[in-house]
Tab-separated table of C-alpha atoms and ligand atoms in Angstrom:
chain	number	residue	atom	x	y	z
O	1	UNK	CA	-5.741	-43.158	-44.272
O	2	UNK	CA	-8.837	-40.937	-43.501
O	3	UNK	CA	-6.339	-37.662	-43.410
O	4	UNK	CA	-6.288	-34.319	-42.407
O	5	UNK	CA	-8.801	-32.322	-44.699
O	6	UNK	CA	-8.790	-29.035	-42.811
O	7	UNK	CA	-4.971	-29.106	-42.778
O	8	UNK	CA	-4.720	-29.843	-46.441
O	9	UNK	CA	-7.194	-26.899	-47.492
O	10	UNK	CA	-5.290	-24.504	-45.430
O	11	UNK	CA	-1.456	-25.579	-46.261
O	12	UNK	CA	-0.725	-23.597	-49.033
O	13	UNK	CA	-2.355	-20.329	-47.857
O	14	UNK	CA	-0.708	-20.845	-44.350
O	15	UNK	CA	2.829	-21.041	-46.011
O	16	UNK	CA	1.961	-18.387	-48.404
O	17	UNK	CA	4.787	-15.554	-47.798
O	18	UNK	CA	7.270	-17.960	-46.269
O	19	UNK	CA	7.042	-20.198	-49.113
O	20	UNK	CA	7.887	-17.740	-51.814
O	21	UNK	CA	10.638	-15.912	-50.067
O	22	UNK	CA	12.277	-18.630	-48.330
O	23	UNK	CA	11.140	-21.922	-49.110
O	24	UNK	CA	10.754	-21.918	-52.938
O	25	UNK	CA	14.439	-20.836	-53.534
O	26	UNK	CA	15.870	-23.555	-51.072
O	27	UNK	CA	13.395	-26.325	-52.996
O	28	UNK	CA	14.742	-24.889	-56.395
O	29	UNK	CA	18.313	-25.537	-55.277
O	30	UNK	CA	17.885	-29.039	-53.602
O	31	UNK	CA	15.569	-30.375	-56.338
O	32	UNK	CA	16.352	-28.736	-59.930
O	33	UNK	CA	19.433	-30.932	-60.618
O	34	UNK	CA	17.931	-34.512	-59.489
O	35	UNK	CA	18.551	-36.690	-62.347
O	36	UNK	CA	16.613	-39.565	-63.840
O	37	UNK	CA	13.533	-41.198	-61.761
O	38	UNK	CA	12.989	-39.380	-58.791
O	39	UNK	CA	10.384	-40.279	-55.682
O	40	UNK	CA	8.778	-37.361	-53.952
O	41	UNK	CA	7.419	-38.925	-50.842
O	42	UNK	CA	5.017	-37.375	-48.725
O	43	UNK	CA	4.308	-34.745	-51.381
O	44	UNK	CA	1.319	-32.692	-50.004
O	45	UNK	CA	0.060	-30.330	-52.280
O	46	UNK	CA	2.454	-30.608	-54.686
O	47	UNK	CA	4.873	-27.674	-53.615
O	48	UNK	CA	7.998	-29.211	-55.192
O	49	UNK	CA	6.279	-29.937	-58.337
O	50	UNK	CA	7.843	-26.618	-60.449
O	51	UNK	CA	11.196	-27.482	-59.192
O	52	UNK	CA	12.039	-30.677	-61.166
O	53	UNK	CA	13.966	-29.521	-64.116
O	54	UNK	CA	16.519	-32.702	-64.780
O	55	UNK	CA	14.309	-35.543	-63.425
O	56	UNK	CA	13.064	-37.676	-66.340
O	57	UNK	CA	10.002	-39.120	-64.176
O	58	UNK	CA	8.815	-37.724	-60.924
O	59	UNK	CA	6.776	-40.409	-58.902
O	60	UNK	CA	4.636	-38.530	-56.242
O	61	UNK	CA	3.737	-40.420	-53.215
O	62	UNK	CA	1.071	-39.098	-50.809
O	63	UNK	CA	-1.097	-41.337	-48.634
O	64	UNK	CA	-3.515	-38.542	-47.500
O	65	UNK	CA	-6.839	-38.265	-50.096
O	66	UNK	CA	-7.227	-34.415	-49.537
O	67	UNK	CA	-3.507	-33.694	-49.787
O	68	UNK	CA	-3.808	-35.772	-53.141
O	69	UNK	CA	-6.750	-34.096	-54.928
O	70	UNK	CA	-4.562	-30.794	-54.671
O	71	UNK	CA	-1.347	-32.398	-55.659
O	72	UNK	CA	-3.346	-33.796	-58.831
O	73	UNK	CA	-4.700	-30.679	-59.803
O	74	UNK	CA	-1.264	-28.978	-59.914
O	75	UNK	CA	0.599	-31.570	-62.145
O	76	UNK	CA	0.343	-28.777	-65.074
O	77	UNK	CA	2.972	-26.693	-62.900
O	78	UNK	CA	5.547	-29.654	-63.425
O	79	UNK	CA	7.972	-29.167	-66.407
O	80	UNK	CA	8.868	-33.053	-65.981
O	81	UNK	CA	6.584	-36.139	-66.243
O	82	UNK	CA	4.829	-36.637	-62.998
O	83	UNK	CA	2.490	-39.547	-61.369
O	84	UNK	CA	0.866	-39.594	-58.203
O	85	UNK	CA	0.981	-42.955	-56.039
O	86	UNK	CA	-1.466	-43.674	-52.720
O	87	UNK	CA	0.725	-44.973	-50.161
O	88	UNK	CA	2.740	-44.358	-46.920
O	89	UNK	CA	6.459	-43.917	-46.910
O	90	UNK	CA	6.717	-46.892	-44.563
O	91	UNK	CA	5.774	-49.354	-47.393
O	92	UNK	CA	6.818	-48.000	-50.459
O	93	UNK	CA	5.244	-49.747	-53.676
O	94	UNK	CA	8.393	-49.615	-55.824
O	95	UNK	CA	10.937	-52.238	-56.269
O	96	UNK	CA	14.403	-52.405	-54.763
O	97	UNK	CA	17.020	-50.143	-56.678
O	98	UNK	CA	14.271	-48.579	-58.456
O	99	UNK	CA	14.677	-44.987	-58.292
O	100	UNK	CA	17.738	-42.503	-58.627
O	101	UNK	CA	16.795	-39.737	-56.182
O	102	UNK	CA	14.346	-39.724	-52.969
O	103	UNK	CA	13.035	-36.628	-51.751
O	104	UNK	CA	11.752	-35.486	-48.212
O	105	UNK	CA	10.693	-32.027	-47.659
O	106	UNK	CA	8.787	-31.603	-44.402
O	107	UNK	CA	7.648	-35.170	-44.385
O	108	UNK	CA	10.091	-36.780	-41.723
O	109	UNK	CA	8.327	-34.576	-39.123
O	110	UNK	CA	5.093	-36.225	-39.881
O	111	UNK	CA	5.745	-39.871	-40.762
O	112	UNK	CA	4.494	-42.484	-38.115
O	113	UNK	CA	8.042	-44.264	-38.122
O	114	UNK	CA	11.083	-42.620	-39.320
O	115	UNK	CA	13.242	-45.693	-39.073
O	116	UNK	CA	11.119	-47.733	-41.457
O	117	UNK	CA	10.838	-44.489	-43.637
O	118	UNK	CA	14.500	-44.350	-44.086
O	119	UNK	CA	15.103	-48.005	-44.553
O	120	UNK	CA	12.344	-47.808	-47.305
O	121	UNK	CA	14.230	-44.852	-49.002
O	122	UNK	CA	17.403	-46.708	-48.909
O	123	UNK	CA	15.767	-50.014	-50.306
O	124	UNK	CA	14.150	-48.258	-53.319
O	125	UNK	CA	17.314	-46.094	-54.116
O	126	UNK	CA	19.764	-47.452	-56.697
O	127	UNK	CA	23.233	-47.757	-55.274
O	128	UNK	CA	25.043	-44.367	-55.563
O	129	UNK	CA	21.289	-42.754	-55.624
O	130	UNK	CA	20.829	-39.614	-53.573
O	131	UNK	CA	18.568	-38.613	-50.452
O	132	UNK	CA	17.346	-35.004	-50.898
O	133	UNK	CA	16.107	-33.584	-47.604
O	134	UNK	CA	14.416	-30.287	-46.473
O	135	UNK	CA	13.341	-30.594	-42.959
O	136	UNK	CA	12.919	-28.736	-39.651
O	137	UNK	CA	14.585	-30.638	-36.775
O	138	UNK	CA	15.040	-30.736	-33.308
O	139	UNK	CA	16.891	-27.675	-31.624
O	140	UNK	CA	19.180	-27.179	-28.548
O	141	UNK	CA	18.886	-25.590	-25.253
O	142	UNK	CA	15.716	-23.454	-24.258
O	143	UNK	CA	14.006	-23.788	-27.808
O	144	UNK	CA	14.311	-27.670	-27.447
O	145	UNK	CA	12.079	-27.443	-24.656
O	146	UNK	CA	9.587	-25.606	-26.054
O	147	UNK	CA	9.556	-27.585	-28.851
O	148	UNK	CA	8.852	-30.754	-26.582
O	149	UNK	CA	5.999	-28.602	-25.038
O	150	UNK	CA	4.700	-27.616	-28.614
O	151	UNK	CA	4.858	-31.043	-29.940
O	152	UNK	CA	1.172	-32.151	-28.907
O	153	UNK	CA	-0.183	-28.740	-30.438
O	154	UNK	CA	1.840	-29.342	-33.317
O	155	UNK	CA	0.602	-33.067	-34.042
O	156	UNK	CA	-2.937	-31.482	-33.821
O	157	UNK	CA	-2.770	-28.585	-35.949
O	158	UNK	CA	-0.448	-29.487	-38.340
O	159	UNK	CA	-1.285	-32.931	-39.752
O	160	UNK	CA	0.820	-35.073	-37.009
O	161	UNK	CA	3.982	-32.604	-37.385
O	162	UNK	CA	6.546	-33.337	-34.644
O	163	UNK	CA	8.762	-30.289	-34.448
O	164	UNK	CA	11.474	-32.224	-32.024
O	165	UNK	CA	12.730	-35.203	-34.060
O	166	UNK	CA	16.440	-35.734	-34.465
O	167	UNK	CA	16.206	-36.218	-37.816
O	168	UNK	CA	20.099	-35.893	-39.147
O	169	UNK	CA	20.888	-38.614	-36.522
O	170	UNK	CA	18.004	-41.005	-37.883
O	171	UNK	CA	19.383	-40.300	-41.556
O	172	UNK	CA	23.126	-41.617	-40.647
O	173	UNK	CA	21.525	-44.538	-38.301
O	174	UNK	CA	19.561	-45.421	-41.515
O	175	UNK	CA	23.212	-45.720	-43.071
O	176	UNK	CA	23.266	-42.488	-45.036
O	177	UNK	CA	26.201	-40.689	-45.283
O	178	UNK	CA	25.704	-36.510	-45.627
O	179	UNK	CA	27.456	-35.271	-48.736
O	180	UNK	CA	25.866	-31.682	-48.171
O	181	UNK	CA	24.706	-30.738	-44.713
O	182	UNK	CA	23.472	-27.246	-43.581
O	183	UNK	CA	21.494	-25.933	-40.702
O	184	UNK	CA	19.549	-23.049	-41.747
O	185	UNK	CA	17.524	-20.774	-39.469
O	186	UNK	CA	15.461	-18.464	-41.452
O	187	UNK	CA	12.001	-18.155	-39.359
O	188	UNK	CA	11.105	-16.353	-36.159
O	189	UNK	CA	12.461	-17.430	-32.841
O	190	UNK	CA	9.119	-18.646	-31.352
O	191	UNK	CA	8.384	-20.922	-34.218
O	192	UNK	CA	8.968	-24.570	-32.895
O	193	UNK	CA	9.286	-25.711	-36.344
O	194	UNK	CA	12.762	-24.587	-36.841
O	195	UNK	CA	15.913	-24.600	-37.623
O	196	UNK	CA	15.904	-26.368	-40.817
O	197	UNK	CA	18.091	-29.048	-42.441
O	198	UNK	CA	18.917	-28.538	-45.945
O	199	UNK	CA	20.932	-31.832	-46.791
O	200	UNK	CA	21.973	-34.575	-49.428
O	201	UNK	CA	23.035	-37.810	-48.644
O	202	UNK	CA	23.659	-41.209	-50.047
O	203	UNK	CA	24.616	-44.823	-49.039
O	204	UNK	CA	28.498	-45.339	-49.582
V	1	SAM	C1	3.848	-30.777	-44.062
V	1	SAM	S1	3.585	-31.848	-45.458
V	1	SAM	C2	4.615	-31.329	-46.613
V	1	SAM	C3	4.222	-31.470	-48.074
V	1	SAM	C4	5.158	-31.702	-49.130
V	1	SAM	N1	6.299	-32.571	-48.977
V	1	SAM	C5	6.118	-30.170	-49.063
V	1	SAM	O1	7.281	-29.967	-49.079
V	1	SAM	O2	5.364	-28.932	-48.959
V	1	SAM	C6	3.681	-33.576	-44.694
V	1	SAM	C7	3.141	-34.358	-45.695
V	1	SAM	O3	3.541	-35.623	-45.431
V	1	SAM	C8	2.385	-36.406	-45.601
V	1	SAM	N2	2.750	-37.674	-44.499
V	1	SAM	C9	2.382	-38.018	-43.464
V	1	SAM	N3	2.714	-39.294	-42.980
V	1	SAM	C10	3.125	-39.764	-44.089
V	1	SAM	C11	3.321	-41.127	-44.405
V	1	SAM	N4	3.580	-42.099	-43.433
V	1	SAM	N5	3.626	-41.591	-45.720
V	1	SAM	C12	3.939	-40.498	-46.484
V	1	SAM	N6	3.539	-39.079	-46.377
V	1	SAM	C13	2.876	-38.700	-45.307
V	1	SAM	C14	1.362	-35.605	-45.302
V	1	SAM	O4	0.026	-36.551	-45.943
V	1	SAM	C15	1.512	-34.365	-45.542
V	1	SAM	O5	1.278	-34.203	-47.260
């Protein structure tokens, strides 16, 4: 993968205030209690790293070399052991039923194939394991039309991000049942990457 070096270089600065004020508390709530072996898929520059508290091991999976460089430089921000793997979400180099939780934060908008990615998450999760999700998703009405128009620009500017994906439906179609499911809308109305899905799910 050649990756997106400019997006990777700007990512932390671009998110700055929103990350501190809005997203970091949501990440903390989603991730702090995840137990055992956790897979952070599309770990990016490592924004989730400080928030894992209960995990015994985090495998941070990231295919983009420019993101991976930044991720690796931040490993000392984690309170739990973390290793980094270069792989795409669609073909995870982990055995069946190997992990207790799979995390997707702002990744299901960007993967090449959502259905394959979610099938892989299901494959590597132990029975009863948890999917933890924080993703912007397709809206309704006029804003959905704006998301559709803005999609080519978002793909170009934001490393392949699609603001108009119906991620909740894709998660259910992959065989997961939601345990917690909230739609949050903390960003300004004009932003195409809203609203946000905060959810946990498992296979029953
Ligand atoms: C918007 S960033 C989010 C990074 C991080 N998860 C976060 O919450 O800040 C999207 C990330 O997904 C990664 N990504 C894109 N396509 C992917 C794929 N097919 N498999 C795994 N990761 C992918 C990108 O390289 C990038 O690091």
